[in-house]
XYZ file of N, CA and C in Angstrom:
477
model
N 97.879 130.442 121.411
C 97.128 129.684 120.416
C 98.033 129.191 119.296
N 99.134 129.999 118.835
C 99.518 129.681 117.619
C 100.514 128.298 117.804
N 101.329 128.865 119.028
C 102.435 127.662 119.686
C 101.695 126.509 119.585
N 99.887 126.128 119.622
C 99.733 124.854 119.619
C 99.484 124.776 118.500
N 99.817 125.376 117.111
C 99.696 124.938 116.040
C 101.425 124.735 115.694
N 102.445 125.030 116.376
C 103.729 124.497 115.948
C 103.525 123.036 116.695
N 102.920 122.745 117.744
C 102.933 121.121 118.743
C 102.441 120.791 117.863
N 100.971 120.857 117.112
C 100.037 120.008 116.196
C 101.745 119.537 114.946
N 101.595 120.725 115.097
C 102.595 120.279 113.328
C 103.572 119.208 113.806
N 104.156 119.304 114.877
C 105.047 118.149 114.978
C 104.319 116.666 115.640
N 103.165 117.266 116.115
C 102.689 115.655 116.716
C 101.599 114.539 115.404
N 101.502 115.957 114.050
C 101.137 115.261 113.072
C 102.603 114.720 111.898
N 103.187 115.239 112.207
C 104.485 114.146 111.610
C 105.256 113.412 112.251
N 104.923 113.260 113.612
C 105.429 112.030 114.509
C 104.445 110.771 114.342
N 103.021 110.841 114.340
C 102.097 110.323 113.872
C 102.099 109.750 112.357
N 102.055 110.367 111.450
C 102.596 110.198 110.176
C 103.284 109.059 109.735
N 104.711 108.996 110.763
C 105.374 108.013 110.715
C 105.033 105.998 111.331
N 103.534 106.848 112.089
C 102.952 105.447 112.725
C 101.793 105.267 111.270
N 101.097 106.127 110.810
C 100.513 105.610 109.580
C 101.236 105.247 108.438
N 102.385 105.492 108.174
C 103.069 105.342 107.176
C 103.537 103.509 107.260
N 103.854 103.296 108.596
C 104.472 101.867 108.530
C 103.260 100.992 108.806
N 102.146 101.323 109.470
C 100.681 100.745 109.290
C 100.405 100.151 107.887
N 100.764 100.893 106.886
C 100.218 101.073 105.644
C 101.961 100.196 105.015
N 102.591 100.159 104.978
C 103.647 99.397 104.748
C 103.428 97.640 105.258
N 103.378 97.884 106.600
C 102.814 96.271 107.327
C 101.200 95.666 106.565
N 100.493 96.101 106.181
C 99.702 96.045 105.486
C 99.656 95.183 103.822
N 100.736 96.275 103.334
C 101.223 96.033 102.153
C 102.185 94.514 102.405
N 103.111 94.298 103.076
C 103.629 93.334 103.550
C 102.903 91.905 103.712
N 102.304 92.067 104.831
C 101.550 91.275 105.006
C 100.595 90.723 104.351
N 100.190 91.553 102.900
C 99.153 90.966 101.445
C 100.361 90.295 100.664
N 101.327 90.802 100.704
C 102.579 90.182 99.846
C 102.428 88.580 99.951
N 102.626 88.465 101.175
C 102.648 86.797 101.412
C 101.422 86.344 102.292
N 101.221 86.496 100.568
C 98.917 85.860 101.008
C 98.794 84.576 101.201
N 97.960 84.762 102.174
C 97.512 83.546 102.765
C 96.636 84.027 103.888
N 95.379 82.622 104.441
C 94.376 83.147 105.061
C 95.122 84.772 106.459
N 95.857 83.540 106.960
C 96.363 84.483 108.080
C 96.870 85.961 107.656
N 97.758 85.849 106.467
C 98.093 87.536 105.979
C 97.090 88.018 105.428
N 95.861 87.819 105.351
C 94.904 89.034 104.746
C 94.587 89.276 106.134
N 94.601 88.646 106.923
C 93.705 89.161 107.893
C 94.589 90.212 108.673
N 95.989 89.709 109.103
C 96.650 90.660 109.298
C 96.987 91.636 108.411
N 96.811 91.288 107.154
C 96.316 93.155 106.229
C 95.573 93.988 106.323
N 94.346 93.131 106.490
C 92.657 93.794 106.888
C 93.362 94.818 108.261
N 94.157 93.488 109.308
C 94.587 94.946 110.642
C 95.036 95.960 110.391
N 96.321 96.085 109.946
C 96.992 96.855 109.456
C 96.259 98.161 108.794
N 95.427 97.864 107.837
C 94.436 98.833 107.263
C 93.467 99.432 107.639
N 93.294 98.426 108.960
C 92.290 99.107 109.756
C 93.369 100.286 110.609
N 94.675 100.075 111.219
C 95.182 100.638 111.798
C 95.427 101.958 111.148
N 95.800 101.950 110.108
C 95.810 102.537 108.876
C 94.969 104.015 108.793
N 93.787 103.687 108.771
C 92.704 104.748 108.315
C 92.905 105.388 110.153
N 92.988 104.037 110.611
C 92.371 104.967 112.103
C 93.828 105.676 112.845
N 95.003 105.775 112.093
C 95.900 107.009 112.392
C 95.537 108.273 111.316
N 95.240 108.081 110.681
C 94.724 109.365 109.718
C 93.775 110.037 110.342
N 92.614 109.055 111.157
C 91.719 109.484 111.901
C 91.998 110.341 113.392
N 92.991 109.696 113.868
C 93.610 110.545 115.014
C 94.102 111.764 114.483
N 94.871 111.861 113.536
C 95.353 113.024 112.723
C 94.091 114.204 112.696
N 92.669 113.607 112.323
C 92.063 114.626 111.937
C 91.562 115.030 113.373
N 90.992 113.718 114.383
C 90.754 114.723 115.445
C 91.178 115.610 116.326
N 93.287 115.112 116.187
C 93.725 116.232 116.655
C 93.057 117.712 116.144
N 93.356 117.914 115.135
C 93.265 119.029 114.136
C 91.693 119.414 114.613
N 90.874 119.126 114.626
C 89.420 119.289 114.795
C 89.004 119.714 116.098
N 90.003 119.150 117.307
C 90.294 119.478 118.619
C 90.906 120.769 118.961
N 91.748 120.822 118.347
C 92.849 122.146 118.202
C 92.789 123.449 117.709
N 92.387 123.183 116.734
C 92.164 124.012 115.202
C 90.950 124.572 115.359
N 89.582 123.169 114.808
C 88.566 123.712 114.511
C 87.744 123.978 115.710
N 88.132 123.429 117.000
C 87.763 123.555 118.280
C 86.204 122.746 118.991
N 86.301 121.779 117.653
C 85.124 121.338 117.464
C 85.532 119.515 116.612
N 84.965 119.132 117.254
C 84.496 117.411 116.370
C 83.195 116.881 116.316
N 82.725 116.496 115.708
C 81.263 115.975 115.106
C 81.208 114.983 116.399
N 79.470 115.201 116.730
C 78.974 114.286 117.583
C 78.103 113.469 117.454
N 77.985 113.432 116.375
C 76.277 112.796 115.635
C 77.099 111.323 115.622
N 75.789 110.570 115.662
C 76.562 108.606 115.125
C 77.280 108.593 114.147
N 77.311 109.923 112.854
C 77.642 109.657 112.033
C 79.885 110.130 112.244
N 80.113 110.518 113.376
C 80.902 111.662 113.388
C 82.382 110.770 112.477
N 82.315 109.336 112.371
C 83.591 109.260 111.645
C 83.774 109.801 110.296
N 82.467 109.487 109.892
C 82.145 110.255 107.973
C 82.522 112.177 108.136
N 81.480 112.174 109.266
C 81.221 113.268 109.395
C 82.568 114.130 109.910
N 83.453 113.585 110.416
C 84.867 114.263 110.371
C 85.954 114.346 109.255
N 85.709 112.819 108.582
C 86.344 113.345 107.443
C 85.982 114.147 106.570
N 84.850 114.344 106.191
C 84.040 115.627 105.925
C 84.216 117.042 106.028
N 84.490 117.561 107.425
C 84.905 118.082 108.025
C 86.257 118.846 107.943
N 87.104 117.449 107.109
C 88.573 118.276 107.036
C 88.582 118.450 105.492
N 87.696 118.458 104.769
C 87.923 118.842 103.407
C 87.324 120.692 103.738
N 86.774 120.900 104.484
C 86.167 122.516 104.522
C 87.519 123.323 104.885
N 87.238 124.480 104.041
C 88.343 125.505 104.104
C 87.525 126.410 105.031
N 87.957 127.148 106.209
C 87.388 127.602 107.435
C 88.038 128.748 107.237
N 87.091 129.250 106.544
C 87.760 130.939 106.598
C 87.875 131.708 108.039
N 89.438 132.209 107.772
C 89.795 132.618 109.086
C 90.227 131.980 110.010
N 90.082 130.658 109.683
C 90.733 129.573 111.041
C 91.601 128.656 110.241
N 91.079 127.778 109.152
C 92.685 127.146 108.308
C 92.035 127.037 106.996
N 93.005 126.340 106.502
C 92.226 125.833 104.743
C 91.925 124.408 105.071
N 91.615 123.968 103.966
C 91.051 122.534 103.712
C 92.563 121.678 104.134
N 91.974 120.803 104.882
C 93.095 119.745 104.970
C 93.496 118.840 104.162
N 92.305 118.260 103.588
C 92.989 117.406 102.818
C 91.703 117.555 101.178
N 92.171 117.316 100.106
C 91.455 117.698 98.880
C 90.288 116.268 98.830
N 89.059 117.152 98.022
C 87.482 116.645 97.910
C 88.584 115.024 97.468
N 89.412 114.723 96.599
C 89.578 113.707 95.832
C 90.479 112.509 96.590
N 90.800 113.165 97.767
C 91.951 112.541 99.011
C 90.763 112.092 99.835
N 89.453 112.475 100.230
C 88.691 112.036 101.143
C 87.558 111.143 100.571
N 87.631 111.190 99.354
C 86.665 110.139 98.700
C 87.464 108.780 99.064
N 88.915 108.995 98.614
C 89.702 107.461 98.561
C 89.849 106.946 100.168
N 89.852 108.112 101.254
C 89.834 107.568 102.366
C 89.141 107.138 102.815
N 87.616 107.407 102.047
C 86.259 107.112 103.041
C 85.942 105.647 102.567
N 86.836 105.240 101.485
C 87.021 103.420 101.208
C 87.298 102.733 102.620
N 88.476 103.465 103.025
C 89.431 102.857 103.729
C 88.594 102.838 105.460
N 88.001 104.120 105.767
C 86.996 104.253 106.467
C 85.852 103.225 106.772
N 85.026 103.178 105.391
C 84.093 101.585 105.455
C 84.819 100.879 106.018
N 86.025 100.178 105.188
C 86.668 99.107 105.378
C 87.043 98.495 106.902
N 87.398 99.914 107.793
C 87.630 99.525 108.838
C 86.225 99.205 109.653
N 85.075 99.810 109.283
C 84.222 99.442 109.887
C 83.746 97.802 109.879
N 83.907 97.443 108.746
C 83.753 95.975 108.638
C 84.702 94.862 109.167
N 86.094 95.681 109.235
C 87.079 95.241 110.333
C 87.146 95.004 111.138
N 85.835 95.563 112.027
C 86.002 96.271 113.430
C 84.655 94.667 113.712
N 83.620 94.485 112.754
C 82.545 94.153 113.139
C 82.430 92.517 112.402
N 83.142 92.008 111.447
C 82.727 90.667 111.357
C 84.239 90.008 111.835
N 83.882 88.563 111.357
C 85.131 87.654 111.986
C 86.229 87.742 110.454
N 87.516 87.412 111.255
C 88.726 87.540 110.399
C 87.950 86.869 109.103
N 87.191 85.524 109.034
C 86.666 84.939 108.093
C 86.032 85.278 106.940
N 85.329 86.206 107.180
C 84.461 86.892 106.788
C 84.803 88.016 105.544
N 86.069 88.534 105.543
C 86.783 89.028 105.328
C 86.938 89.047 103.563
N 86.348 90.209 103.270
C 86.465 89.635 101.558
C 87.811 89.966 101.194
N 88.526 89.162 100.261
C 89.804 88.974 100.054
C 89.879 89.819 98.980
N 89.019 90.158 98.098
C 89.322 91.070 97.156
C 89.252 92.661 97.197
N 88.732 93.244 98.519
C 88.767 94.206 98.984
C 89.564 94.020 99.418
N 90.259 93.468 100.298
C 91.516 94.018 100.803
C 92.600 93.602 100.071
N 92.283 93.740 98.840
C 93.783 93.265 97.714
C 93.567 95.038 97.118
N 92.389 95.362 96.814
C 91.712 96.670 96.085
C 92.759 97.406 97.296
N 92.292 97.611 98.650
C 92.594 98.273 99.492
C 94.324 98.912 99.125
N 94.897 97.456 99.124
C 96.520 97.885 99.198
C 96.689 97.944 97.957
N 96.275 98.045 97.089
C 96.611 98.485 95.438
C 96.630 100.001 96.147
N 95.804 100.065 96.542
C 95.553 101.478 96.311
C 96.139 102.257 97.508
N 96.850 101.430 98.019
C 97.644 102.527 99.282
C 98.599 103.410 99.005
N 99.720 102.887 97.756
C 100.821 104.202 97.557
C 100.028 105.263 96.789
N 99.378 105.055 96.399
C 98.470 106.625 95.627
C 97.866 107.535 96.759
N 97.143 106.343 98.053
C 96.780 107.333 99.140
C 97.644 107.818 99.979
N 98.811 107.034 100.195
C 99.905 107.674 100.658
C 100.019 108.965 100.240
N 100.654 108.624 99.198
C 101.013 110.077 98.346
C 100.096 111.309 98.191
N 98.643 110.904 98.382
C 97.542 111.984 98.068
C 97.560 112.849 99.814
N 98.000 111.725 100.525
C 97.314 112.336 102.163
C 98.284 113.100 102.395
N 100.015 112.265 102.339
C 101.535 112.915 102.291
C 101.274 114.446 101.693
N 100.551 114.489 100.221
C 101.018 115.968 99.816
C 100.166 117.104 100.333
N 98.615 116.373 100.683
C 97.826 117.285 101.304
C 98.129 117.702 102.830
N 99.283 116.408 103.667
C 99.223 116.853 104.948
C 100.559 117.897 105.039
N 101.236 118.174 103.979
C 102.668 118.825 103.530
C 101.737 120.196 103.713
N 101.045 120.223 103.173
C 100.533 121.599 102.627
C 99.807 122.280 103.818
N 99.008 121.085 104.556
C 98.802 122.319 105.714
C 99.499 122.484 106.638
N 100.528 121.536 106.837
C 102.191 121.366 107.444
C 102.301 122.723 107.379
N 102.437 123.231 105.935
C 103.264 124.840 105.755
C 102.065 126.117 106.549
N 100.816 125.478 106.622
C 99.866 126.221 107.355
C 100.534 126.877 108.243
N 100.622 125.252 109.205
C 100.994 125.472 110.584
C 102.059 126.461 110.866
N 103.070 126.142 110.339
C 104.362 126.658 110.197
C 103.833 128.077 110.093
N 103.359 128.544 109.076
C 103.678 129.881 108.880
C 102.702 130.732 109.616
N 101.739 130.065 109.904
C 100.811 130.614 111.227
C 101.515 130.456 112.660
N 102.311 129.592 113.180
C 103.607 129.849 113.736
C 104.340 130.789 114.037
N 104.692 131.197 112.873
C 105.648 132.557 112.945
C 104.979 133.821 112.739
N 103.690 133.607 112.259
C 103.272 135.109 112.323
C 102.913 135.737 113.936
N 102.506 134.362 114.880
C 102.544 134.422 116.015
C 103.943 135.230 116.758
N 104.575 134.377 116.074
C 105.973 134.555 117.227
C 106.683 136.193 116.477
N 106.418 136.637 115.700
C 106.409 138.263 115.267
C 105.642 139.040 116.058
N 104.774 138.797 116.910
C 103.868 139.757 117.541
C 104.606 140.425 118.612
């Protein structure tokens, strides 16, 4: 059991590195606005939330041994990783890290469902304002259960 919490730890910072440049191409691509670069921002951001999202269902797969099945299960997973599970891990990511994601969450839903056109331009300017703060909020919360993993790791490999 524990060995797949040293795989999680490394297949969530191999991952990491695909949300990180999601969220860079994003930022990029609003730089030099114009119809076509919001829309390829809007992608990007959609790509964005939905590697964070793989992130959590690993973890929810693995970990909590469990993922939400209700219509609601994308809310309802990020949800999910703010609970500290006594006896199984702590909170993944803080009440104030999953409010700013569940922006990014909507966002992709509306991504997913009208035409590039459609596309309000001032949300996705809001969006990438606000990406190096979520960077940084998801980065320090995913550090921290990083050290989870890790040290639940080795208490394993002491047995």
């Amino acid at each position: 059991m524990i060995v797949q919490y040293r795989i999680l730890h490394q297949q969530l910072k191999a991952e990491w590195v695909n949300v990180r440049a999601a969220a860079e191409k994003a930022q990029a691509a609003y730089a030099d606005i114009g119809n076509y670069r919001v829309d390829a921002a809007a992608l990007n951001l959609q790509g964005f939330y939905s590697g964070i999202e793989r992130l959590f269902e690993w973890i929810g797969r693995q970990i909590d041994g469990t993922i939400p099945q209700s219509t609601s299960w994308h809310r309802d997973l990020l949800r999910q990783m703010v609970l500290d599970v006594p006896g199984i891990r702590p909170q993944v990511i803080k009440e104030e890290t999953a409010k700013l994601l569940d922006e990014y969450l909507g966002f992709r839903h509306v991504v997913r469902n009208l035409y590039s056109w459609d596309l309000n331009t001032a949300k996705v300017a809001r969006l990438i304002d606000l990406l190096p703060q979520a960077l940084d909020k998801i980065e320090v919360d995913l550090d921290e259960f990083g050290r989870f993993l890790q040290s639940a790791g080795e208490v394993d490999s002491e047995d």
